[in-house]
Structures are given as C-alpha cells and as structure tokens.
PDB file of C-alpha atoms in Angstrom:
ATOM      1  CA  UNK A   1      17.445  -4.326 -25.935  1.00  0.00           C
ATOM      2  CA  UNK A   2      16.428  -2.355 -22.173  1.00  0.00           C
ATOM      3  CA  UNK A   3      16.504   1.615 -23.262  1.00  0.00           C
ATOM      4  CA  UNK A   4      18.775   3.372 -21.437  1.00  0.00           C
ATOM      5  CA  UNK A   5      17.368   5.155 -18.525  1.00  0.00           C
ATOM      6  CA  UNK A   6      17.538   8.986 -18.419  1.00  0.00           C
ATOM      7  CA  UNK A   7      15.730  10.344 -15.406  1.00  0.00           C
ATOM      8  CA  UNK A   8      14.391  13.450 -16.845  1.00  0.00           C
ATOM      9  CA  UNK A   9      12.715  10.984 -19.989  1.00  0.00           C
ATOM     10  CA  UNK A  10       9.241  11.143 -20.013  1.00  0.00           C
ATOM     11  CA  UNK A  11       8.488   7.733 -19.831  1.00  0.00           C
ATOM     12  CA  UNK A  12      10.237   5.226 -18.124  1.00  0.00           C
ATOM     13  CA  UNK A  13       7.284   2.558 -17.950  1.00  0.00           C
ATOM     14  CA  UNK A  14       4.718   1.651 -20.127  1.00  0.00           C
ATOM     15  CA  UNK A  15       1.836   3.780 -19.844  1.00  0.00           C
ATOM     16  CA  UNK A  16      -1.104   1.311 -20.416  1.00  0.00           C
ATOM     17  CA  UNK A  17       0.683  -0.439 -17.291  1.00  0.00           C
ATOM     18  CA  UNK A  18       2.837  -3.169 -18.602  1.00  0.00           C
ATOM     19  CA  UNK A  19       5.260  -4.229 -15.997  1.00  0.00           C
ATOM     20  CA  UNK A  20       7.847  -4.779 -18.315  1.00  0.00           C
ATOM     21  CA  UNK A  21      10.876  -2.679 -19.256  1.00  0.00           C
ATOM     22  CA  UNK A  22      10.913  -0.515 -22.050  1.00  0.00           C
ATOM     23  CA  UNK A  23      13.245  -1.330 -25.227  1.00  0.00           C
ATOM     24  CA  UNK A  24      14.438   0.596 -28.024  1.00  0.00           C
ATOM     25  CA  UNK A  25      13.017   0.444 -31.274  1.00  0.00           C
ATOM     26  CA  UNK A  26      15.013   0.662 -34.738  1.00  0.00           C
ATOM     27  CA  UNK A  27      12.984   3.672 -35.745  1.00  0.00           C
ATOM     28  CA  UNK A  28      15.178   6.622 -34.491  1.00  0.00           C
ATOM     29  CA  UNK A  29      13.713  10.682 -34.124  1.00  0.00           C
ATOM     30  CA  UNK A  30      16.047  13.729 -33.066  1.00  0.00           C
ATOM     31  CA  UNK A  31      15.010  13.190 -29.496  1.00  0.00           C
ATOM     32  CA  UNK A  32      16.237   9.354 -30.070  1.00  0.00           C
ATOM     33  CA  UNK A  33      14.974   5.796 -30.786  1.00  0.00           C
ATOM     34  CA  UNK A  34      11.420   5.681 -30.376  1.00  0.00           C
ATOM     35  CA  UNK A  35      10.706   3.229 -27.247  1.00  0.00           C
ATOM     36  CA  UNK A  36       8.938  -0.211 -27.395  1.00  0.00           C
ATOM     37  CA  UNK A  37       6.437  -2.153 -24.806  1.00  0.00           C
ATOM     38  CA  UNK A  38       7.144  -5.938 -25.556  1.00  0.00           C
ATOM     39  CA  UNK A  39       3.881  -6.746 -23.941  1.00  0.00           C
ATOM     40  CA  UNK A  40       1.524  -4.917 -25.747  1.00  0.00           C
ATOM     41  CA  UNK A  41       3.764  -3.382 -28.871  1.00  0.00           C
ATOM     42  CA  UNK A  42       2.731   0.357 -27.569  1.00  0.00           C
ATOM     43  CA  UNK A  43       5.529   2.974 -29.058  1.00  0.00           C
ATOM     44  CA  UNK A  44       6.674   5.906 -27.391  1.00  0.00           C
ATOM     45  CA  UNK A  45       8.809   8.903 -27.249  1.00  0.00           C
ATOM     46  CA  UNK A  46      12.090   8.713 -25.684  1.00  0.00           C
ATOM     47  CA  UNK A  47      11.820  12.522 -25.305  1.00  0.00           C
ATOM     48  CA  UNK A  48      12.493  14.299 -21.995  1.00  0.00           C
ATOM     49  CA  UNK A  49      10.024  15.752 -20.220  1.00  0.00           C
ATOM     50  CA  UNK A  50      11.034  19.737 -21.079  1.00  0.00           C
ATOM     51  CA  UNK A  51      11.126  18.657 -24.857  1.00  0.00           C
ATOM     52  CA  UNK A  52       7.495  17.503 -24.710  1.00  0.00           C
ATOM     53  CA  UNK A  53       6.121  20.542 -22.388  1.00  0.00           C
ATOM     54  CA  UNK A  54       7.717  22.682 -25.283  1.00  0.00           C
ATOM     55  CA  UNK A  55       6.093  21.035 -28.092  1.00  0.00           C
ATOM     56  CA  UNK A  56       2.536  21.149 -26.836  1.00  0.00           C
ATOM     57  CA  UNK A  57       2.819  25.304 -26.297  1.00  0.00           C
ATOM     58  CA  UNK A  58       2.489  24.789 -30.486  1.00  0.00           C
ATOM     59  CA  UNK A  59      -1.474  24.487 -30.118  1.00  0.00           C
ATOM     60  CA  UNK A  60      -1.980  27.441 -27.770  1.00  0.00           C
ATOM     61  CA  UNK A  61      -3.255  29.904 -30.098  1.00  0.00           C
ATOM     62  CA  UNK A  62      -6.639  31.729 -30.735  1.00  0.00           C
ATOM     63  CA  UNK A  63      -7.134  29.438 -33.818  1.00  0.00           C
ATOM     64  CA  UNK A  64      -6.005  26.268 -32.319  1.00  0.00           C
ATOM     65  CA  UNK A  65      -7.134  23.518 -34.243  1.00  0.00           C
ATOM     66  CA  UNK A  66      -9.302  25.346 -36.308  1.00  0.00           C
ATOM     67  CA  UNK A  67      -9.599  23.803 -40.153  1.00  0.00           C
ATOM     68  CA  UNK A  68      -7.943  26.006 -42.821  1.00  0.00           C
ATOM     69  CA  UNK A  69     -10.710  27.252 -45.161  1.00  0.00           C
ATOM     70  CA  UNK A  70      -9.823  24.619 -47.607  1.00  0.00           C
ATOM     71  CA  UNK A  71     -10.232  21.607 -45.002  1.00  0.00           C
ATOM     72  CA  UNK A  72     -13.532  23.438 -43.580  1.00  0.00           C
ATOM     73  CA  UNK A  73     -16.204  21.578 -45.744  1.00  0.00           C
ATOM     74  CA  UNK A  74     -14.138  18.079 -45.311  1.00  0.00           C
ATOM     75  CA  UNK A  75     -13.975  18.575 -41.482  1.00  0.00           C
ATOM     76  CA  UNK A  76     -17.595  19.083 -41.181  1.00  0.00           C
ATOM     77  CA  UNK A  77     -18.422  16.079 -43.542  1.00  0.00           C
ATOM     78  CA  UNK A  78     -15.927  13.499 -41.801  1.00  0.00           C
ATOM     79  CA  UNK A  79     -17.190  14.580 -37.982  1.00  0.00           C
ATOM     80  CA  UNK A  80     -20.753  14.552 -38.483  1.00  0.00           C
ATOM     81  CA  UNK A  81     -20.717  10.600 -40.083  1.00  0.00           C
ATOM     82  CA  UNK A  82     -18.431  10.731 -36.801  1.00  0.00           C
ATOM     83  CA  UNK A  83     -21.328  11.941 -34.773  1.00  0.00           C
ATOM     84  CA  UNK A  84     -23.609  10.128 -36.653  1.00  0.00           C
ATOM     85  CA  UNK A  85     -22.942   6.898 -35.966  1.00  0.00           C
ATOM     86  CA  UNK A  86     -22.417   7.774 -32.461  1.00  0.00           C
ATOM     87  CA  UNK A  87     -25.940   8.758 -32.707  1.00  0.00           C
ATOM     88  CA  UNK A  88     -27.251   5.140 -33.968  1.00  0.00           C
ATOM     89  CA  UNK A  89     -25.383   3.811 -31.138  1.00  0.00           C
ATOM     90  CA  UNK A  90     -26.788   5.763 -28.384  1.00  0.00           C
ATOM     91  CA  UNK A  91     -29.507   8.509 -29.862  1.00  0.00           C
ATOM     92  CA  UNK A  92     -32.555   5.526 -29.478  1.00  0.00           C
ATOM     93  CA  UNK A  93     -32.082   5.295 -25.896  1.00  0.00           C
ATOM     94  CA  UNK A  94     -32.404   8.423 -24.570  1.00  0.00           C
ATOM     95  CA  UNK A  95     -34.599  11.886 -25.902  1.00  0.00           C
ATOM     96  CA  UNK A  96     -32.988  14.534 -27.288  1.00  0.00           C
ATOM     97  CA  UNK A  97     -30.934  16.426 -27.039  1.00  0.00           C
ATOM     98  CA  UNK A  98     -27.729  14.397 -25.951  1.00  0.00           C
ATOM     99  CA  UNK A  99     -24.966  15.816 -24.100  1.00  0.00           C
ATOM    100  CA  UNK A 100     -21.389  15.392 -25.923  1.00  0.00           C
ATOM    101  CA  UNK A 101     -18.220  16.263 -24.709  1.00  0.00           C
ATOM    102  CA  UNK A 102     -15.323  17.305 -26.694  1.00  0.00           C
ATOM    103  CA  UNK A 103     -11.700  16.738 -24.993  1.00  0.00           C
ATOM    104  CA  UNK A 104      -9.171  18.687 -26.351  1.00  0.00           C
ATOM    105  CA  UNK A 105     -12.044  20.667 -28.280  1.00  0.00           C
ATOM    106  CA  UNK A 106      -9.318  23.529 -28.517  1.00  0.00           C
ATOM    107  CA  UNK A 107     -10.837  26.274 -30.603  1.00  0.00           C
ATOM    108  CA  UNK A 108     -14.569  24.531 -30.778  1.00  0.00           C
ATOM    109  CA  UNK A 109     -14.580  23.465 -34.616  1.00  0.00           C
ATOM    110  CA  UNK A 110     -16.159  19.972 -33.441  1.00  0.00           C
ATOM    111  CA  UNK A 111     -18.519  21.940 -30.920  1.00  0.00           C
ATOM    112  CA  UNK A 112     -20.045  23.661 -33.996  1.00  0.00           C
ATOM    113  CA  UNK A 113     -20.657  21.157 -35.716  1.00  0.00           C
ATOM    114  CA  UNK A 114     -22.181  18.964 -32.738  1.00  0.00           C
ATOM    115  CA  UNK A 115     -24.568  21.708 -32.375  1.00  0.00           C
ATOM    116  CA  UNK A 116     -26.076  21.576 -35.526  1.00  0.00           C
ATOM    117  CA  UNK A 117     -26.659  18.241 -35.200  1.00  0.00           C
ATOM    118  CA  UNK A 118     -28.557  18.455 -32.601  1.00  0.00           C
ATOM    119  CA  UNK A 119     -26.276  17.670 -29.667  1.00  0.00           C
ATOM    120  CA  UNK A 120     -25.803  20.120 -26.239  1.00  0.00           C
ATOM    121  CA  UNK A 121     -21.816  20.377 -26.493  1.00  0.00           C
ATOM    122  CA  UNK A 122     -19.207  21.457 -23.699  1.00  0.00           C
ATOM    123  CA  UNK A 123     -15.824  20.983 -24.378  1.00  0.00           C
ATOM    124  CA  UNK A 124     -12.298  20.897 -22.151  1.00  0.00           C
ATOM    125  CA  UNK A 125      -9.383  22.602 -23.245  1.00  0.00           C
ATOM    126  CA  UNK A 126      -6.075  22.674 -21.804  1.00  0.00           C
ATOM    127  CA  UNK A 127      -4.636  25.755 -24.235  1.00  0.00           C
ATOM    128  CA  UNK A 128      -6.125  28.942 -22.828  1.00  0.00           C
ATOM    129  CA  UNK A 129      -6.456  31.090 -25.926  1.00  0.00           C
ATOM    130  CA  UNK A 130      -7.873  28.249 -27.934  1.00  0.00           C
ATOM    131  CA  UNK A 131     -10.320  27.629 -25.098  1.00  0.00           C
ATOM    132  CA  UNK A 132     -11.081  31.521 -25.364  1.00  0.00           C
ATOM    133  CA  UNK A 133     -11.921  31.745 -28.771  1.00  0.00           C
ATOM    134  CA  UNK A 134     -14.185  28.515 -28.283  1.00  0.00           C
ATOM    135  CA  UNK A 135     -15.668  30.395 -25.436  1.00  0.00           C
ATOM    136  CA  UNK A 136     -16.228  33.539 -27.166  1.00  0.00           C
ATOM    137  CA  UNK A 137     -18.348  32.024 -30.021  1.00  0.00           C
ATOM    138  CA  UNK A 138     -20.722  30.920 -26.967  1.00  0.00           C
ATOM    139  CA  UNK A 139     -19.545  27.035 -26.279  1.00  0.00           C
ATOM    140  CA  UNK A 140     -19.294  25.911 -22.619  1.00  0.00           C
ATOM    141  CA  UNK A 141     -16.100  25.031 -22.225  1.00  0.00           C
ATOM    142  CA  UNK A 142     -13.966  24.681 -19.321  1.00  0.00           C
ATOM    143  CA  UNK A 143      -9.992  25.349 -19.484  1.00  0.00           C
ATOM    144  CA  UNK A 144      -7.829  22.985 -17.575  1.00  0.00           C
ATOM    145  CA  UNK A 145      -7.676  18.873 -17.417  1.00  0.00           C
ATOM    146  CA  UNK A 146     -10.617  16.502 -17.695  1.00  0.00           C
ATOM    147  CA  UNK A 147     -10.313  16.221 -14.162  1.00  0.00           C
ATOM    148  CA  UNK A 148      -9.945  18.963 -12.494  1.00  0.00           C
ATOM    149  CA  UNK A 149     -13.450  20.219 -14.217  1.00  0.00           C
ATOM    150  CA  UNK A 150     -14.760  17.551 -11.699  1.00  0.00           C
ATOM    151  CA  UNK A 151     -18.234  16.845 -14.044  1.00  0.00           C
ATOM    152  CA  UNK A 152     -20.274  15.020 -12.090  1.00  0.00           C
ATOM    153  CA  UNK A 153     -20.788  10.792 -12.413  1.00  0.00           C
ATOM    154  CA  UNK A 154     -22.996  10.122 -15.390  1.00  0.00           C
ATOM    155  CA  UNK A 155     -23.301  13.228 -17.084  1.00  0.00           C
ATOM    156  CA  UNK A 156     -22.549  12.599 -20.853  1.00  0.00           C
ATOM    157  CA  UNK A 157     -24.223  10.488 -23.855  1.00  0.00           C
ATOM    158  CA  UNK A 158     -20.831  10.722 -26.263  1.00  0.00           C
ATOM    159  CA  UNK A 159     -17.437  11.994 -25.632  1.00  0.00           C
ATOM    160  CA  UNK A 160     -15.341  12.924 -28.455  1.00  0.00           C
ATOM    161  CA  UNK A 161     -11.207  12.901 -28.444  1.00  0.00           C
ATOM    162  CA  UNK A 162      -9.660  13.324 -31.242  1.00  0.00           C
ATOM    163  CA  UNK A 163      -6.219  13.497 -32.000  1.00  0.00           C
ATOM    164  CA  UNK A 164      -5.570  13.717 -28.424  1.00  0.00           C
ATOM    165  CA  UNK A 165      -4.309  10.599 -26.825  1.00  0.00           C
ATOM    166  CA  UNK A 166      -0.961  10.354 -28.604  1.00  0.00           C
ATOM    167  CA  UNK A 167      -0.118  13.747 -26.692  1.00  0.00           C
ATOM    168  CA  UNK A 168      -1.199  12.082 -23.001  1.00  0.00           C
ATOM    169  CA  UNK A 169       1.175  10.408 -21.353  1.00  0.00           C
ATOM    170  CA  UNK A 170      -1.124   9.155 -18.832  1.00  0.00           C
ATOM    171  CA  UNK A 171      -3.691   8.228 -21.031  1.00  0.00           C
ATOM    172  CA  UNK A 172      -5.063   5.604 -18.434  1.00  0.00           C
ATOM    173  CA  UNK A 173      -6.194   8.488 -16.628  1.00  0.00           C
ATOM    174  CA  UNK A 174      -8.283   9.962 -19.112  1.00  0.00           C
ATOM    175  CA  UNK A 175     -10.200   6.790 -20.097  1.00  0.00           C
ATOM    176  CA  UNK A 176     -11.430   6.462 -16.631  1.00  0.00           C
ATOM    177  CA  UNK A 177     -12.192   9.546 -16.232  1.00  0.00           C
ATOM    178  CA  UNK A 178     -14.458   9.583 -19.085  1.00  0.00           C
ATOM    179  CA  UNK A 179     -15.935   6.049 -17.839  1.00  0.00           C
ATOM    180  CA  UNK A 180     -17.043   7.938 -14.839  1.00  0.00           C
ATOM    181  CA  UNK A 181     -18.826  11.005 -16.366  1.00  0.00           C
ATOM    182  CA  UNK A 182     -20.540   8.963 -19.347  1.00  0.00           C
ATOM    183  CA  UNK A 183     -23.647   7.865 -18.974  1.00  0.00           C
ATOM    184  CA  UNK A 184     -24.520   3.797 -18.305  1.00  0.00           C
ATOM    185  CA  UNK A 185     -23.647   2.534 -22.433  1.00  0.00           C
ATOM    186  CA  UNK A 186     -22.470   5.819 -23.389  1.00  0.00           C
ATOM    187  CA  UNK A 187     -19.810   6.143 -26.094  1.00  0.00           C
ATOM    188  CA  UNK A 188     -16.656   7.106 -26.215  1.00  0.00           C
ATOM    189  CA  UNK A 189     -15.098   8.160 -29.697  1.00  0.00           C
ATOM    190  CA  UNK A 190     -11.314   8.197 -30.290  1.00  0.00           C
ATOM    191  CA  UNK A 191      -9.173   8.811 -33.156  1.00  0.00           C
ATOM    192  CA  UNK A 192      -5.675   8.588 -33.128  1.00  0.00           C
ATOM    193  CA  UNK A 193      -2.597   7.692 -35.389  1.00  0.00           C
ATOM    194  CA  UNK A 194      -2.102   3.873 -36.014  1.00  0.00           C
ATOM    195  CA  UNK A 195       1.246   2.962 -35.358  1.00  0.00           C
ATOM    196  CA  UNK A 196       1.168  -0.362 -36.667  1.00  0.00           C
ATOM    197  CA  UNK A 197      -0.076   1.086 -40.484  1.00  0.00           C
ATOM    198  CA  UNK A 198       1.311   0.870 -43.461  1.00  0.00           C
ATOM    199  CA  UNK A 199       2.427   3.805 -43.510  1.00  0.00           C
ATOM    200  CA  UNK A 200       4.737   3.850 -40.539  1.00  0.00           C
ATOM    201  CA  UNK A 201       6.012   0.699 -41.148  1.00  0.00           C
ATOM    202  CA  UNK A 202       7.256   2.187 -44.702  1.00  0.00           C
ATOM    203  CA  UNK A 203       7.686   6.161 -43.743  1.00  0.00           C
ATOM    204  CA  UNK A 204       9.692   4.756 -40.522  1.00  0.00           C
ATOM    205  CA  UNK A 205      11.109   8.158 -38.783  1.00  0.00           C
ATOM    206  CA  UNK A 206       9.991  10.415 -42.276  1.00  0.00           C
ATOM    207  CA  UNK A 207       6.489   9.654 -40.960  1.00  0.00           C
ATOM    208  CA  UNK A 208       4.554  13.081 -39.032  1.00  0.00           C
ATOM    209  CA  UNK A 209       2.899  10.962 -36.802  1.00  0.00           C
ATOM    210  CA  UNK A 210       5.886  10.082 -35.227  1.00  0.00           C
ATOM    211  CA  UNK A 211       6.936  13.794 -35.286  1.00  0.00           C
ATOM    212  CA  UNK A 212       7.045  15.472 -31.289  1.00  0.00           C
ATOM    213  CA  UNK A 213       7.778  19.127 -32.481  1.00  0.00           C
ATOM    214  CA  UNK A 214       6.049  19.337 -36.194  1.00  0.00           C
ATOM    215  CA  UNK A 215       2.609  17.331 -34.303  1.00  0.00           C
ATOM    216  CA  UNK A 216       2.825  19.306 -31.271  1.00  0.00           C
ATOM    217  CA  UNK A 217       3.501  16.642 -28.597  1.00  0.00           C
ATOM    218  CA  UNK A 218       2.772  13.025 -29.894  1.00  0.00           C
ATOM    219  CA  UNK A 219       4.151  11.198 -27.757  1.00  0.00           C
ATOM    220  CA  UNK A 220       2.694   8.024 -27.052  1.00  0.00           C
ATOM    221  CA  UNK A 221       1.617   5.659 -30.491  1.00  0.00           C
ATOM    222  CA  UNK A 222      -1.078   3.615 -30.334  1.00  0.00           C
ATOM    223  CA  UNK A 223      -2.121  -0.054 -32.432  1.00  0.00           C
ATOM    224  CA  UNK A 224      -5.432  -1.256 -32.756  1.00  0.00           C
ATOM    225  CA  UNK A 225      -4.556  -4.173 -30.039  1.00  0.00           C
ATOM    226  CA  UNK A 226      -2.803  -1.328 -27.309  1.00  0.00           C
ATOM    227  CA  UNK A 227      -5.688   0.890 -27.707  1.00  0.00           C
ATOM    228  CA  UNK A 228      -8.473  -2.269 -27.380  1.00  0.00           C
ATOM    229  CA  UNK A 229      -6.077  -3.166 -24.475  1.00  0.00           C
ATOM    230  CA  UNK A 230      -6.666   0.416 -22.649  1.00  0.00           C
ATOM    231  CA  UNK A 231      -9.910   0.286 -23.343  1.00  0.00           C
ATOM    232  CA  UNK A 232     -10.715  -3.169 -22.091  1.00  0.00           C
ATOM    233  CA  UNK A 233      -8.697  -1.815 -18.752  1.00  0.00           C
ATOM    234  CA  UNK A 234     -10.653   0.947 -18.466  1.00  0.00           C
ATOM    235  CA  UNK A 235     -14.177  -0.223 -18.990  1.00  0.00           C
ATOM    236  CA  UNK A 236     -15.104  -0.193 -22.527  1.00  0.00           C
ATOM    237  CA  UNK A 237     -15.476  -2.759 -24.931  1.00  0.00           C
ATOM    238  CA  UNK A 238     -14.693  -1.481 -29.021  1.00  0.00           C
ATOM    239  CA  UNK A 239     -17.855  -1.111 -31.001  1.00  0.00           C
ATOM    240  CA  UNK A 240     -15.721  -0.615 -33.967  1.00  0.00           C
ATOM    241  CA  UNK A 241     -12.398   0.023 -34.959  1.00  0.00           C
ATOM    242  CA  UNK A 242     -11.723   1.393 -38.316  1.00  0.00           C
ATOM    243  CA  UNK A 243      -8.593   2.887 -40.059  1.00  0.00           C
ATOM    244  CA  UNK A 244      -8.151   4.429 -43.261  1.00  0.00           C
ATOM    245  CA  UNK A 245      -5.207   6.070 -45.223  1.00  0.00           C
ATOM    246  CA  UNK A 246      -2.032   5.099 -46.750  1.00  0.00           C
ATOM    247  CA  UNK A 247       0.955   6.695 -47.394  1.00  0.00           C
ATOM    248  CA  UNK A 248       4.656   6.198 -48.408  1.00  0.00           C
ATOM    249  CA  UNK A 249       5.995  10.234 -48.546  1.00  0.00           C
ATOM    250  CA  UNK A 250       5.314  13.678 -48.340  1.00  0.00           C
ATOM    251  CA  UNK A 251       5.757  15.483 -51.405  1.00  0.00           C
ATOM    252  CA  UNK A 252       8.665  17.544 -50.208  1.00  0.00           C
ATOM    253  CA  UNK A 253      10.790  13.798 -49.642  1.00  0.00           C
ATOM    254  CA  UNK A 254      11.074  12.979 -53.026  1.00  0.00           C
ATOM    255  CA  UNK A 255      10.512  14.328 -56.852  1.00  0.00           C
ATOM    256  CA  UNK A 256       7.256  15.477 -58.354  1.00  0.00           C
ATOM    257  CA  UNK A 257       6.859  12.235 -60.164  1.00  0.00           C
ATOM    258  CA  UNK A 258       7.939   9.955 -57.886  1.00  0.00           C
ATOM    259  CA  UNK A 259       5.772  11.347 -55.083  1.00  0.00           C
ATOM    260  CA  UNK A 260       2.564  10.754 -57.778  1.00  0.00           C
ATOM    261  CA  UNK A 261       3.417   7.144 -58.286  1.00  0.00           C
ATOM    262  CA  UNK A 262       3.645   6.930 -54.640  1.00  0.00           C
ATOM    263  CA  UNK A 263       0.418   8.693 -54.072  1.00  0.00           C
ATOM    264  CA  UNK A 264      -1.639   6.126 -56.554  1.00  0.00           C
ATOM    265  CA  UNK A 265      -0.314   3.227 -54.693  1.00  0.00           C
ATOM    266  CA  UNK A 266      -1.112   4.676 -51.422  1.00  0.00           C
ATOM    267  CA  UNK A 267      -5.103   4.785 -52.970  1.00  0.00           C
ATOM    268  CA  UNK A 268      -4.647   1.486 -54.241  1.00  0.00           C
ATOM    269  CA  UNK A 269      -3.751   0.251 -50.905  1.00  0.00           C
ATOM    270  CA  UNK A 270      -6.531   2.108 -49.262  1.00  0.00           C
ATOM    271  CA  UNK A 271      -9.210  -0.603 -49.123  1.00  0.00           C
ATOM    272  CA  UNK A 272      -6.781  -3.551 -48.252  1.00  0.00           C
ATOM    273  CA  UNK A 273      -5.346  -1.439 -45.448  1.00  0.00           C
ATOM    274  CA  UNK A 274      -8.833  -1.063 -44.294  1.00  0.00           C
ATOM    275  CA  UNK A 275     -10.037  -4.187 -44.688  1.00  0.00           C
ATOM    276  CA  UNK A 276      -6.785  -5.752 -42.389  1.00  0.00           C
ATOM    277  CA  UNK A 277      -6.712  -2.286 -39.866  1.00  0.00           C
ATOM    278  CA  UNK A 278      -3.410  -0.715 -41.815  1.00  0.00           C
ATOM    279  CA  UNK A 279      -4.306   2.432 -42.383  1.00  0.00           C
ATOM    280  CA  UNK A 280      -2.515   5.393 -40.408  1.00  0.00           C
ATOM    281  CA  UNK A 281      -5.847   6.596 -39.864  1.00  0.00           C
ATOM    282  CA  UNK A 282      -7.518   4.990 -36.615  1.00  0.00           C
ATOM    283  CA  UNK A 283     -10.743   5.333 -35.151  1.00  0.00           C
ATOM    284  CA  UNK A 284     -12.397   3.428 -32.257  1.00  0.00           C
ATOM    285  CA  UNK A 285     -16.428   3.599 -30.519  1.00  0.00           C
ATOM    286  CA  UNK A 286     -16.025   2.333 -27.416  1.00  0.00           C
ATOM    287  CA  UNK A 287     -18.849   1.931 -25.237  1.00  0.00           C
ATOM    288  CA  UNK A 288     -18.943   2.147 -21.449  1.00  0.00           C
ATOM    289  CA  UNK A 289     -19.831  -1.115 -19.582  1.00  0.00           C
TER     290      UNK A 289
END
C-alpha cells in the first residue's frame, strides 16, 4: 500500500533513487509506520522533517560519542581490527603514514585511536561542541558537512563512517563525495544497523535501531543488498560485508529470567546470523573504483 503523502515528511522518495513510490510497512514507531522501497527493500522513517532536526541536537555535546569508561577498552579493540584490516587492504600500496578520515568523528574517540596506529587522522563533524572537544585534544577536524570542507580530489587512503548513514537522508551524497576525495583504490569503511537482521525482524518496533529520538536521528535503514546497491551507484564495489549480533529484547521488556533465556539464544544464533548476514550488526569495506 502507497504511504500517504504529508508534505512536511522527510522522505517522500527513496533515497538510493528508486523511482518507485514509497509504501508502508507493518512495523509502526510514534512518528508512524516505518516506510518501504519495493525496489530495493530500503526502510525509512515516516518522520517529518522538524521531528528529525530535533532528534539529531541529542549528539551535540562536549562528549558526543565518546565511549563510557566501561565500553573504552572494547571500543579501542573493535576499531583498530577495524583499521586493521583497512590497513591490509590499502597499507602495501602506499608509505606511511596514510591519511584517514573520520565522518561524523564527533568527539574524536576513533581519531585517537587511528593515531596510534599509525594513521594521520582529520575528522568532520557536524555537532559543534563535539567537534570542539575533538579539536581541543589536537585532531584536525573541520565542523560542518563533508562537503562544504571542500577536501581536495584524491586526498585520503581510508575513510571511516560509522554509525552515520542511518541519520543521512541523502546518503547518495555522501558516498560520492567520499569517492571523490579518496585516493585511486582507497577504502571506504561503513557500519550501520542491518535492517534485514534477526533481530529486527523479531524486536519489530521494540528494536533501538529503529528508534528516531532514543538513536538520535536514524532515519534511513539499510540491508546488506540496499547498501551494496548505493555503493555499486556510487563507485565502490564491497570488499566485505560482515554482520554480527543477535537479539530478541532489552532487559527492561521483559523479566529477569526471561530476558537470560533470550540472551543465550541470541549467542547461539550469533554464528548462523553471521554466516547468512543476520546480524543487526553491519559492516561493509568498500573500495573506490
């Protein structure tokens, strides 16, 4: 069934350019069904266009993004295998050290980390207080849009976004935006919620990736064949696409004891969601062609 068509919704087309109409989906958030692309199965918000300005002031703080202390020593371990890998894929071609760019690097937590690895990092942040703390710890990074920083054609190795996409919606724009600036076979690293997991399928609504106010601004939901779609579109062919994770609640949805048996399935699940891209996890190297 065609959505019906408010003019102040944010999206009113697909924004990986479908030409077809939008439709409503059965899952249904406080801002309304969530929105379906027959073509190429992309989800999105049927949220207005104030609604998702207001839930993306939730990031513009001095601490951003930053990792509570808990999360510090997992954060560092999961980005640099991140980085990593990125390195196999591109570090042989060219001497140290590389030039990575972090979009959406709010407070500079991946920046740090980049650094010690070896990497020269800038970073582009749209939140101006996160931007300032990154900026204040010494990073180079510039606050605005990709574009508007107007890097010149060729001028990265890697370019990190994470957890970024699903609040763009225009993410066309940003993938060739970072084809231009990356260098010839540079790499492009995205992670991003996996709409077609598991975990949605089960969590429906109930799930936080779905969430526009408690995420900040997602907005636009992403499978592994809409996001090898945009990529394809914009340049890149997928090195790899991984996802990880499975869920069925949060602890607060149901009892104690419940939630555990829950949780064990979940890990039981883990590899076979991996194995046949179900996780709600998703990551994707994509190289510039």
């Amino acid at each position: 069934m065609s959505a019906t068509i408010s003019q102040d919704r944010l999206f009113h087309r697909c924004p990986l350019g479908c030409s077809n109409d939008l439709q409503t989906s059965a899952i249904t958030l406080t801002e309304g069904p969530l929105l379906r692309c027959a073509m190429c199965s992309q989800l999105l918000s049927s949220c207005t266009r104030g609604q998702y300005e207001l839930a993306l002031r939730k990031w513009d703080t001095s601490n951003g993004t930053t990792p509570a202390v808990q999360s510090v020593a997992r954060f560092q371990q999961v980005t640099e295998r991140r980085l990593r890998y990125a390195l196999r894929l591109r570090g042989r071609l060219f001497p140290p050290p590389l030039r990575l760019l972090d979009v959406g690097c709010s407070s500079g937590a991946l920046l740090a980390v980049a650094a010690k690895l070896g990497f020269s990092p800038s970073g582009v942040e749209i939140a101006s207080k996160a931007a300032e703390t990154a900026q204040r710890a010494g990073f180079d990074v510039f606050c605005g849009l990709l574009h508007e920083a107007r890097f010149a054609d060729e001028s990265f190795d890697v370019i990190t976004a994470f957890e970024l996409i699903e609040h763009l919606n225009a993410p066309r724009l940003l993938l060739n935006e970072c084809h231009r600036i990356l260098k010839p076979e540079g790499v492009l690293i995205i992670n991003t919620p996996n709409a077609a997991s598991w975990t949605a399928s089960v969590m429906r609504e109930c799930w936080d990736g779905f969430s526009l106010s408690s995420m900040g601004g997602h907005v636009s939901f992403f499978s592994p064949r809409s996001l090898a779609n945009l990529a394809g579109q914009c340049g890149f062919r997928v090195e790899r696409l991984e996802t990880r994770r499975v869920r069925f609640a949060e602890s607060h949805q149901v009892s104690p004891i419940m939630y555990r048996i829950l949780k064990v399935m979940g890990e039981v699940l883990n590899i076979p969601a991996s194995l046949l891209n179900k996780g709600h996890d998703m990551l994707a190297f994509l190289r510039k062609m």
